[in-house]
Amino acid sequence: MDSIIYEIDNFINYISVVGISKLLRIFWFFFFFEMFRYVVIDFVSLAFIKVGRILNKDKREAAIKHLYNESPLVSIIVPGKNEGKHIFKLVTSLKEQTYPHYELIIVDDGSDDDTELICTGLKKNGLIDQFIRNEVRGGKASGANTALRASKGKYIVHLDADCSYDRDAIEQILIPFYLDKRVGAVGGNVMVRNYKESLATTLQAFEYVDAISIGRMVASHLGIYRVISGAFGAFRKDLLNRVEGWDVGPGLDGDITVKLRKMGCKIIFEDRAVCLTNAPSTFQKLVNQRLRWDKSLIRFRLRKHRDVFFPDNNFKLIDFVSFAENIFYSLILNLKWYVYFVDMLFNYVDLIWFIIMMNVFLYTLSNYFKLLIFNFFREKTHAPFSYFLLFMPLMVFYHGYFLRLVRTVAYIKEVFFKSSYEDVWNPSKSSKFAKEMGI
């Protein structure tokens, strides 16, 4: 322990001698990219959001009144396979919602569990409005589109069967449609329910409340929000019909969001509409999930929707900025980090352990700041922020090394091998058709 303190003291003395310019030279990646984007911009944006909510309180109250006066039918659709064990809990939680005017449509996508038996019983007792069974599995997009065709509501709310929702979640996710007529879709705020189950779920829980929840609040404020989670998202039905529903995934959540953005719709994130989900409980399951997610950046943003980068009659600067920001921070800076590491290895090899320790310190300090300060801007939380204090230093390794490596593998597999078309998450026939169609 004394030797570590001694080495750190040597490093601090070294920095004090060489000055600020050398500090910036060594830690340029943190200060110029990570610190600026994820601390400074986030903090300023959150401050504007907070002030805006205070100033627009009366407008929001009027929107709520308008919602209940109109009381539109909402079609809640739940496509899935082998979700029988979750359906009763979902139905029960929905019955407790403050907004009552909805129909519930369950689509069984070729399940081989008791889903059909359970849902048939629930429908018989009036707890499910429509139950549709596809004997042959078609994939999640197919199930969602089946439910869309059967729906009667003005708005479609897409849910995952294994999630649970705050009592006012449906109400909260509908309010933005009555605040701004340009809104075409609204994303709910997904948080981790099983955050105490394992180290993997704990680290994901902090990621969800920070990088995902706060990140989407900021992206929505800046007009560049790009992924409505399939676990909880609301859409205008007429617009879903115009874009012909969901295309085959992975990445179908981001894909449908982009399709709506390209139509000129305003896409909003509503952090007060809270959904709780079970995150992957092991790191292996987490790797499988993130490989699927990260491949979608290449497949959909750089291939299918690459037209947003080229000026034409449909070109929109905000869509270009949304894509560019995503690709820059997720792809380019992911590669740039390796350049940074090589730079340090070649030019400061004698200080490499100092640099690693200082990076851990800087990122941990940044994470503590965001946890404590950004918590002021959250109107709803799930896990107490004090629970994460002990695990905060591990987030550096989780974000900076583990997830970065997973992203790198995903990008390589998709760029060179188009491996998303081989993903077992989708039926092979659906993926084959998607590959032939170039989607």
PDB file of C-alpha atoms in Angstrom, residues 82-334:
ATOM      1  CA  ASN A  82     -42.070 -18.056 -24.116  1.00  0.00           C
ATOM      2  CA  GLU A  83     -43.199 -15.172 -21.930  1.00  0.00           C
ATOM      3  CA  GLY A  84     -46.007 -17.086 -20.188  1.00  0.00           C
ATOM      4  CA  LYS A  85     -44.495 -16.803 -16.720  1.00  0.00           C
ATOM      5  CA  HIS A  86     -44.487 -12.995 -16.985  1.00  0.00           C
ATOM      6  CA  ILE A  87     -47.926 -12.332 -18.455  1.00  0.00           C
ATOM      7  CA  PHE A  88     -50.023 -12.453 -15.282  1.00  0.00           C
ATOM      8  CA  LYS A  89     -47.731  -9.983 -13.467  1.00  0.00           C
ATOM      9  CA  LEU A  90     -47.834  -7.675 -16.474  1.00  0.00           C
ATOM     10  CA  VAL A  91     -51.632  -7.785 -16.705  1.00  0.00           C
ATOM     11  CA  THR A  92     -51.927  -7.122 -12.968  1.00  0.00           C
ATOM     12  CA  SER A  93     -49.586  -4.132 -13.060  1.00  0.00           C
ATOM     13  CA  LEU A  94     -51.420  -2.633 -16.031  1.00  0.00           C
ATOM     14  CA  LYS A  95     -54.731  -2.855 -14.151  1.00  0.00           C
ATOM     15  CA  GLU A  96     -53.216  -0.461 -11.584  1.00  0.00           C
ATOM     16  CA  GLN A  97     -52.377   2.198 -14.174  1.00  0.00           C
ATOM     17  CA  THR A  98     -53.762   5.708 -13.639  1.00  0.00           C
ATOM     18  CA  TYR A  99     -54.682   5.853 -17.324  1.00  0.00           C
ATOM     19  CA  PRO A 100     -57.386   3.199 -17.834  1.00  0.00           C
ATOM     20  CA  HIS A 101     -58.537   3.542 -21.455  1.00  0.00           C
ATOM     21  CA  TYR A 102     -56.460   0.896 -23.213  1.00  0.00           C
ATOM     22  CA  GLU A 103     -56.725  -2.428 -24.966  1.00  0.00           C
ATOM     23  CA  LEU A 104     -54.135  -5.134 -24.296  1.00  0.00           C
ATOM     24  CA  ILE A 105     -52.949  -7.244 -27.223  1.00  0.00           C
ATOM     25  CA  ILE A 106     -50.634 -10.202 -26.585  1.00  0.00           C
ATOM     26  CA  VAL A 107     -48.931 -11.874 -29.553  1.00  0.00           C
ATOM     27  CA  ASP A 108     -47.454 -15.317 -28.917  1.00  0.00           C
ATOM     28  CA  ASP A 109     -44.649 -15.761 -31.421  1.00  0.00           C
ATOM     29  CA  GLY A 110     -44.447 -19.551 -31.658  1.00  0.00           C
ATOM     30  CA  SER A 111     -43.961 -20.263 -27.950  1.00  0.00           C
ATOM     31  CA  ASP A 112     -43.389 -23.793 -26.679  1.00  0.00           C
ATOM     32  CA  ASP A 113     -44.196 -23.001 -23.039  1.00  0.00           C
ATOM     33  CA  ASP A 114     -47.588 -22.400 -21.404  1.00  0.00           C
ATOM     34  CA  THR A 115     -48.095 -18.948 -22.946  1.00  0.00           C
ATOM     35  CA  GLU A 116     -51.130 -20.014 -24.986  1.00  0.00           C
ATOM     36  CA  LEU A 117     -52.837 -21.714 -22.036  1.00  0.00           C
ATOM     37  CA  ILE A 118     -52.177 -18.778 -19.685  1.00  0.00           C
ATOM     38  CA  CYS A 119     -53.267 -16.093 -22.135  1.00  0.00           C
ATOM     39  CA  THR A 120     -56.376 -17.982 -23.184  1.00  0.00           C
ATOM     40  CA  GLY A 121     -57.424 -18.121 -19.542  1.00  0.00           C
ATOM     41  CA  LEU A 122     -56.713 -14.444 -18.987  1.00  0.00           C
ATOM     42  CA  LYS A 123     -58.655 -13.479 -22.115  1.00  0.00           C
ATOM     43  CA  LYS A 124     -61.602 -15.607 -20.979  1.00  0.00           C
ATOM     44  CA  ASN A 125     -61.627 -13.641 -17.719  1.00  0.00           C
ATOM     45  CA  GLY A 126     -61.513 -10.299 -19.502  1.00  0.00           C
ATOM     46  CA  LEU A 127     -57.935  -9.432 -18.530  1.00  0.00           C
ATOM     47  CA  ILE A 128     -56.612  -9.522 -22.113  1.00  0.00           C
ATOM     48  CA  ASP A 129     -58.506  -7.935 -24.989  1.00  0.00           C
ATOM     49  CA  GLN A 130     -56.847  -9.843 -27.825  1.00  0.00           C
ATOM     50  CA  PHE A 131     -54.592 -12.894 -27.858  1.00  0.00           C
ATOM     51  CA  ILE A 132     -52.985 -13.849 -31.170  1.00  0.00           C
ATOM     52  CA  ARG A 133     -50.825 -16.910 -31.613  1.00  0.00           C
ATOM     53  CA  ASN A 134     -48.367 -17.380 -34.468  1.00  0.00           C
ATOM     54  CA  GLU A 135     -47.775 -21.122 -34.751  1.00  0.00           C
ATOM     55  CA  VAL A 136     -44.479 -20.520 -36.553  1.00  0.00           C
ATOM     56  CA  ARG A 137     -41.999 -18.088 -35.027  1.00  0.00           C
ATOM     57  CA  GLY A 138     -41.568 -14.952 -37.099  1.00  0.00           C
ATOM     58  CA  GLY A 139     -39.446 -12.820 -34.768  1.00  0.00           C
ATOM     59  CA  LYS A 140     -40.190  -9.804 -32.623  1.00  0.00           C
ATOM     60  CA  ALA A 141     -40.776  -7.438 -35.530  1.00  0.00           C
ATOM     61  CA  SER A 142     -43.290  -9.863 -37.014  1.00  0.00           C
ATOM     62  CA  GLY A 143     -45.088 -10.129 -33.670  1.00  0.00           C
ATOM     63  CA  ALA A 144     -45.211  -6.355 -33.244  1.00  0.00           C
ATOM     64  CA  ASN A 145     -46.568  -5.875 -36.756  1.00  0.00           C
ATOM     65  CA  THR A 146     -49.222  -8.540 -36.158  1.00  0.00           C
ATOM     66  CA  ALA A 147     -50.353  -6.627 -33.068  1.00  0.00           C
ATOM     67  CA  LEU A 148     -50.236  -3.337 -34.969  1.00  0.00           C
ATOM     68  CA  ARG A 149     -52.613  -4.671 -37.637  1.00  0.00           C
ATOM     69  CA  ALA A 150     -55.038  -5.867 -34.960  1.00  0.00           C
ATOM     70  CA  SER A 151     -54.925  -2.670 -32.899  1.00  0.00           C
ATOM     71  CA  LYS A 152     -57.709  -0.094 -32.713  1.00  0.00           C
ATOM     72  CA  GLY A 153     -56.090   2.643 -30.636  1.00  0.00           C
ATOM     73  CA  LYS A 154     -54.909   6.104 -31.613  1.00  0.00           C
ATOM     74  CA  TYR A 155     -51.583   5.396 -29.911  1.00  0.00           C
ATOM     75  CA  ILE A 156     -49.516   2.211 -29.770  1.00  0.00           C
ATOM     76  CA  VAL A 157     -47.558   1.441 -26.624  1.00  0.00           C
ATOM     77  CA  HIS A 158     -44.984  -1.320 -27.135  1.00  0.00           C
ATOM     78  CA  LEU A 159     -44.040  -3.250 -23.986  1.00  0.00           C
ATOM     79  CA  ASP A 160     -41.887  -6.215 -23.057  1.00  0.00           C
ATOM     80  CA  ALA A 161     -43.693  -8.908 -21.089  1.00  0.00           C
ATOM     81  CA  ASP A 162     -40.996  -9.285 -18.435  1.00  0.00           C
ATOM     82  CA  CYS A 163     -41.079  -5.614 -17.396  1.00  0.00           C
ATOM     83  CA  SER A 164     -43.117  -3.793 -14.766  1.00  0.00           C
ATOM     84  CA  TYR A 165     -44.263  -0.184 -14.789  1.00  0.00           C
ATOM     85  CA  ASP A 166     -44.891   2.674 -12.388  1.00  0.00           C
ATOM     86  CA  ARG A 167     -48.602   3.265 -11.774  1.00  0.00           C
ATOM     87  CA  ASP A 168     -48.569   6.449 -13.862  1.00  0.00           C
ATOM     88  CA  ALA A 169     -46.225   5.151 -16.570  1.00  0.00           C
ATOM     89  CA  ILE A 170     -48.816   5.000 -19.386  1.00  0.00           C
ATOM     90  CA  GLU A 171     -50.140   8.454 -18.493  1.00  0.00           C
ATOM     91  CA  GLN A 172     -46.643   9.939 -18.409  1.00  0.00           C
ATOM     92  CA  ILE A 173     -45.622   8.491 -21.762  1.00  0.00           C
ATOM     93  CA  LEU A 174     -48.756   9.906 -23.427  1.00  0.00           C
ATOM     94  CA  ILE A 175     -48.411  13.480 -22.120  1.00  0.00           C
ATOM     95  CA  PRO A 176     -45.735  14.609 -24.655  1.00  0.00           C
ATOM     96  CA  PHE A 177     -48.199  13.976 -27.509  1.00  0.00           C
ATOM     97  CA  TYR A 178     -50.437  16.642 -25.949  1.00  0.00           C
ATOM     98  CA  LEU A 179     -47.587  19.065 -25.293  1.00  0.00           C
ATOM     99  CA  ASP A 180     -46.468  19.206 -28.920  1.00  0.00           C
ATOM    100  CA  LYS A 181     -48.431  18.032 -31.963  1.00  0.00           C
ATOM    101  CA  ARG A 182     -45.173  17.394 -33.816  1.00  0.00           C
ATOM    102  CA  VAL A 183     -44.311  14.501 -31.469  1.00  0.00           C
ATOM    103  CA  GLY A 184     -44.537  11.182 -33.281  1.00  0.00           C
ATOM    104  CA  ALA A 185     -43.074   8.835 -30.690  1.00  0.00           C
ATOM    105  CA  VAL A 186     -42.034   8.850 -27.035  1.00  0.00           C
ATOM    106  CA  GLY A 187     -39.499   6.659 -25.286  1.00  0.00           C
ATOM    107  CA  GLY A 188     -39.971   5.524 -21.700  1.00  0.00           C
ATOM    108  CA  ASN A 189     -37.327   5.466 -18.993  1.00  0.00           C
ATOM    109  CA  VAL A 190     -36.034   1.908 -18.492  1.00  0.00           C
ATOM    110  CA  MET A 191     -34.346   1.113 -15.170  1.00  0.00           C
ATOM    111  CA  VAL A 192     -32.845  -2.083 -13.776  1.00  0.00           C
ATOM    112  CA  ARG A 193     -35.085  -3.935 -11.320  1.00  0.00           C
ATOM    113  CA  ASN A 194     -32.644  -6.706 -10.290  1.00  0.00           C
ATOM    114  CA  TYR A 195     -29.727  -4.382  -9.494  1.00  0.00           C
ATOM    115  CA  LYS A 196     -28.794  -6.370  -6.368  1.00  0.00           C
ATOM    116  CA  GLU A 197     -28.697  -9.760  -8.083  1.00  0.00           C
ATOM    117  CA  SER A 198     -25.055  -9.746  -9.193  1.00  0.00           C
ATOM    118  CA  LEU A 199     -22.105  -7.509  -9.928  1.00  0.00           C
ATOM    119  CA  ALA A 200     -23.132  -7.497 -13.598  1.00  0.00           C
ATOM    120  CA  THR A 201     -26.628  -6.176 -12.804  1.00  0.00           C
ATOM    121  CA  THR A 202     -25.279  -3.580 -10.367  1.00  0.00           C
ATOM    122  CA  LEU A 203     -22.940  -2.121 -12.969  1.00  0.00           C
ATOM    123  CA  GLN A 204     -25.715  -2.139 -15.561  1.00  0.00           C
ATOM    124  CA  ALA A 205     -28.064  -0.403 -13.129  1.00  0.00           C
ATOM    125  CA  PHE A 206     -25.693   2.542 -12.804  1.00  0.00           C
ATOM    126  CA  GLU A 207     -25.184   2.550 -16.571  1.00  0.00           C
ATOM    127  CA  TYR A 208     -28.956   2.767 -17.043  1.00  0.00           C
ATOM    128  CA  VAL A 209     -29.459   5.674 -14.626  1.00  0.00           C
ATOM    129  CA  ASP A 210     -26.428   7.533 -15.966  1.00  0.00           C
ATOM    130  CA  ALA A 211     -25.354   6.850 -19.539  1.00  0.00           C
ATOM    131  CA  ILE A 212     -28.760   5.668 -20.730  1.00  0.00           C
ATOM    132  CA  SER A 213     -31.345   7.638 -18.734  1.00  0.00           C
ATOM    133  CA  ILE A 214     -29.415  10.906 -18.379  1.00  0.00           C
ATOM    134  CA  GLY A 215     -27.932  10.452 -21.831  1.00  0.00           C
ATOM    135  CA  ARG A 216     -31.381  10.157 -23.390  1.00  0.00           C
ATOM    136  CA  MET A 217     -32.713  13.141 -21.457  1.00  0.00           C
ATOM    137  CA  VAL A 218     -29.890  15.222 -22.895  1.00  0.00           C
ATOM    138  CA  ALA A 219     -30.226  13.773 -26.405  1.00  0.00           C
ATOM    139  CA  SER A 220     -33.968  14.484 -26.358  1.00  0.00           C
ATOM    140  CA  HIS A 221     -33.327  18.061 -25.239  1.00  0.00           C
ATOM    141  CA  LEU A 222     -30.781  18.537 -28.034  1.00  0.00           C
ATOM    142  CA  GLY A 223     -33.133  16.993 -30.603  1.00  0.00           C
ATOM    143  CA  ILE A 224     -30.873  14.028 -31.391  1.00  0.00           C
ATOM    144  CA  TYR A 225     -32.610  11.238 -29.421  1.00  0.00           C
ATOM    145  CA  ARG A 226     -32.412   8.153 -31.603  1.00  0.00           C
ATOM    146  CA  VAL A 227     -33.502   4.925 -29.843  1.00  0.00           C
ATOM    147  CA  ILE A 228     -36.914   4.238 -28.324  1.00  0.00           C
ATOM    148  CA  SER A 229     -36.553   1.131 -26.186  1.00  0.00           C
ATOM    149  CA  GLY A 230     -38.721  -1.817 -27.157  1.00  0.00           C
ATOM    150  CA  ALA A 231     -39.350  -2.362 -23.449  1.00  0.00           C
ATOM    151  CA  PHE A 232     -41.399   0.839 -23.274  1.00  0.00           C
ATOM    152  CA  GLY A 233     -42.227   3.117 -26.170  1.00  0.00           C
ATOM    153  CA  ALA A 234     -45.324   4.961 -27.428  1.00  0.00           C
ATOM    154  CA  PHE A 235     -46.108   5.776 -31.052  1.00  0.00           C
ATOM    155  CA  ARG A 236     -48.802   7.469 -33.101  1.00  0.00           C
ATOM    156  CA  LYS A 237     -50.498   4.604 -34.909  1.00  0.00           C
ATOM    157  CA  ASP A 238     -51.028   6.554 -38.124  1.00  0.00           C
ATOM    158  CA  LEU A 239     -47.282   7.142 -38.392  1.00  0.00           C
ATOM    159  CA  LEU A 240     -46.422   3.502 -37.719  1.00  0.00           C
ATOM    160  CA  ASN A 241     -48.765   2.557 -40.544  1.00  0.00           C
ATOM    161  CA  ARG A 242     -47.068   5.035 -42.864  1.00  0.00           C
ATOM    162  CA  VAL A 243     -43.618   3.524 -42.249  1.00  0.00           C
ATOM    163  CA  GLU A 244     -45.133   0.021 -42.454  1.00  0.00           C
ATOM    164  CA  GLY A 245     -44.214  -0.925 -38.923  1.00  0.00           C
ATOM    165  CA  TRP A 246     -41.077  -2.619 -37.686  1.00  0.00           C
ATOM    166  CA  ASP A 247     -38.352  -4.169 -39.834  1.00  0.00           C
ATOM    167  CA  VAL A 248     -36.376  -7.253 -38.855  1.00  0.00           C
ATOM    168  CA  GLY A 249     -33.718  -6.573 -36.174  1.00  0.00           C
ATOM    169  CA  PRO A 250     -31.418  -6.646 -34.280  1.00  0.00           C
ATOM    170  CA  GLY A 251     -31.586  -2.939 -33.676  1.00  0.00           C
ATOM    171  CA  LEU A 252     -35.254  -2.748 -34.625  1.00  0.00           C
ATOM    172  CA  ASP A 253     -35.875  -0.261 -31.793  1.00  0.00           C
ATOM    173  CA  GLY A 254     -33.387   2.220 -33.201  1.00  0.00           C
ATOM    174  CA  ASP A 255     -34.486   1.430 -36.740  1.00  0.00           C
ATOM    175  CA  ILE A 256     -38.159   2.320 -36.176  1.00  0.00           C
ATOM    176  CA  THR A 257     -37.051   5.494 -34.399  1.00  0.00           C
ATOM    177  CA  VAL A 258     -34.912   6.542 -37.360  1.00  0.00           C
ATOM    178  CA  LYS A 259     -37.708   5.757 -39.825  1.00  0.00           C
ATOM    179  CA  LEU A 260     -39.998   8.112 -37.907  1.00  0.00           C
ATOM    180  CA  ARG A 261     -37.313  10.802 -37.601  1.00  0.00           C
ATOM    181  CA  LYS A 262     -36.797  10.730 -41.366  1.00  0.00           C
ATOM    182  CA  MET A 263     -40.503  11.489 -41.769  1.00  0.00           C
ATOM    183  CA  GLY A 264     -39.956  14.722 -39.859  1.00  0.00           C
ATOM    184  CA  CYS A 265     -41.445  13.529 -36.570  1.00  0.00           C
ATOM    185  CA  LYS A 266     -40.271  14.847 -33.254  1.00  0.00           C
ATOM    186  CA  ILE A 267     -38.999  12.024 -31.018  1.00  0.00           C
ATOM    187  CA  ILE A 268     -39.081  12.590 -27.256  1.00  0.00           C
ATOM    188  CA  PHE A 269     -37.674  10.812 -24.205  1.00  0.00           C
ATOM    189  CA  GLU A 270     -39.919  10.967 -21.132  1.00  0.00           C
ATOM    190  CA  ASP A 271     -37.892  10.168 -18.011  1.00  0.00           C
ATOM    191  CA  ARG A 272     -40.988  10.341 -15.793  1.00  0.00           C
ATOM    192  CA  ALA A 273     -42.490   7.290 -17.546  1.00  0.00           C
ATOM    193  CA  VAL A 274     -40.647   4.544 -15.676  1.00  0.00           C
ATOM    194  CA  CYS A 275     -40.270   0.907 -16.655  1.00  0.00           C
ATOM    195  CA  LEU A 276     -38.353  -1.698 -14.634  1.00  0.00           C
ATOM    196  CA  THR A 277     -36.581  -4.541 -16.387  1.00  0.00           C
ATOM    197  CA  ASN A 278     -34.356  -7.445 -15.399  1.00  0.00           C
ATOM    198  CA  ALA A 279     -30.869  -6.908 -16.799  1.00  0.00           C
ATOM    199  CA  PRO A 280     -28.671  -9.863 -17.847  1.00  0.00           C
ATOM    200  CA  SER A 281     -27.452 -11.437 -14.611  1.00  0.00           C
ATOM    201  CA  THR A 282     -24.079 -12.687 -15.880  1.00  0.00           C
ATOM    202  CA  PHE A 283     -21.342 -11.041 -17.895  1.00  0.00           C
ATOM    203  CA  GLN A 284     -21.651 -13.711 -20.597  1.00  0.00           C
ATOM    204  CA  LYS A 285     -25.352 -12.945 -21.075  1.00  0.00           C
ATOM    205  CA  LEU A 286     -24.498  -9.241 -21.074  1.00  0.00           C
ATOM    206  CA  VAL A 287     -21.884  -9.780 -23.796  1.00  0.00           C
ATOM    207  CA  ASN A 288     -24.441 -11.578 -25.963  1.00  0.00           C
ATOM    208  CA  GLN A 289     -26.929  -8.718 -25.505  1.00  0.00           C
ATOM    209  CA  ARG A 290     -24.433  -5.950 -26.248  1.00  0.00           C
ATOM    210  CA  LEU A 291     -22.974  -7.721 -29.287  1.00  0.00           C
ATOM    211  CA  ARG A 292     -26.481  -7.693 -30.727  1.00  0.00           C
ATOM    212  CA  TRP A 293     -27.065  -4.047 -29.804  1.00  0.00           C
ATOM    213  CA  ASP A 294     -23.716  -2.789 -31.078  1.00  0.00           C
ATOM    214  CA  LYS A 295     -23.942  -4.539 -34.436  1.00  0.00           C
ATOM    215  CA  SER A 296     -27.001  -2.433 -35.186  1.00  0.00           C
ATOM    216  CA  LEU A 297     -24.914   0.739 -35.414  1.00  0.00           C
ATOM    217  CA  ILE A 298     -23.125  -0.688 -38.450  1.00  0.00           C
ATOM    218  CA  ARG A 299     -26.111  -2.445 -39.972  1.00  0.00           C
ATOM    219  CA  PHE A 300     -28.657   0.326 -39.660  1.00  0.00           C
ATOM    220  CA  ARG A 301     -26.795   3.614 -39.341  1.00  0.00           C
ATOM    221  CA  LEU A 302     -23.958   2.978 -41.773  1.00  0.00           C
ATOM    222  CA  ARG A 303     -25.800   0.732 -44.216  1.00  0.00           C
ATOM    223  CA  LYS A 304     -29.593   0.928 -44.234  1.00  0.00           C
ATOM    224  CA  HIS A 305     -29.962   4.590 -43.256  1.00  0.00           C
ATOM    225  CA  ARG A 306     -26.735   5.998 -44.672  1.00  0.00           C
ATOM    226  CA  ASP A 307     -28.838   8.330 -46.847  1.00  0.00           C
ATOM    227  CA  VAL A 308     -29.088  10.778 -43.921  1.00  0.00           C
ATOM    228  CA  PHE A 309     -25.503  11.806 -44.694  1.00  0.00           C
ATOM    229  CA  PHE A 310     -26.252  12.880 -48.264  1.00  0.00           C
ATOM    230  CA  PRO A 311     -28.050  16.157 -49.072  1.00  0.00           C
ATOM    231  CA  ASP A 312     -31.244  15.623 -51.021  1.00  0.00           C
ATOM    232  CA  ASN A 313     -34.839  16.793 -50.865  1.00  0.00           C
ATOM    233  CA  ASN A 314     -35.393  14.829 -47.653  1.00  0.00           C
ATOM    234  CA  PHE A 315     -32.147  15.884 -45.959  1.00  0.00           C
ATOM    235  CA  LYS A 316     -32.553  17.171 -42.395  1.00  0.00           C
ATOM    236  CA  LEU A 317     -29.603  18.669 -40.557  1.00  0.00           C
ATOM    237  CA  ILE A 318     -30.819  17.443 -37.154  1.00  0.00           C
ATOM    238  CA  ASP A 319     -30.933  13.826 -38.393  1.00  0.00           C
ATOM    239  CA  PHE A 320     -27.428  14.240 -39.773  1.00  0.00           C
ATOM    240  CA  VAL A 321     -26.228  15.591 -36.411  1.00  0.00           C
ATOM    241  CA  SER A 322     -27.973  12.752 -34.543  1.00  0.00           C
ATOM    242  CA  PHE A 323     -26.236  10.117 -36.663  1.00  0.00           C
ATOM    243  CA  ALA A 324     -22.894  11.910 -36.707  1.00  0.00           C
ATOM    244  CA  GLU A 325     -22.829  12.282 -32.917  1.00  0.00           C
ATOM    245  CA  ASN A 326     -23.696   8.614 -32.463  1.00  0.00           C
ATOM    246  CA  ILE A 327     -21.084   7.378 -34.921  1.00  0.00           C
ATOM    247  CA  PHE A 328     -18.412   9.758 -33.646  1.00  0.00           C
ATOM    248  CA  TYR A 329     -18.747   8.833 -29.981  1.00  0.00           C
ATOM    249  CA  SER A 330     -19.667   5.166 -30.384  1.00  0.00           C
ATOM    250  CA  LEU A 331     -17.513   4.136 -33.338  1.00  0.00           C
ATOM    251  CA  ILE A 332     -14.800   6.669 -34.115  1.00  0.00           C
ATOM    252  CA  LEU A 333     -13.856   7.436 -30.524  1.00  0.00           C
ATOM    253  CA  ASN A 334     -13.991   3.749 -29.738  1.00  0.00           C
TER     254      ASN A 334
END
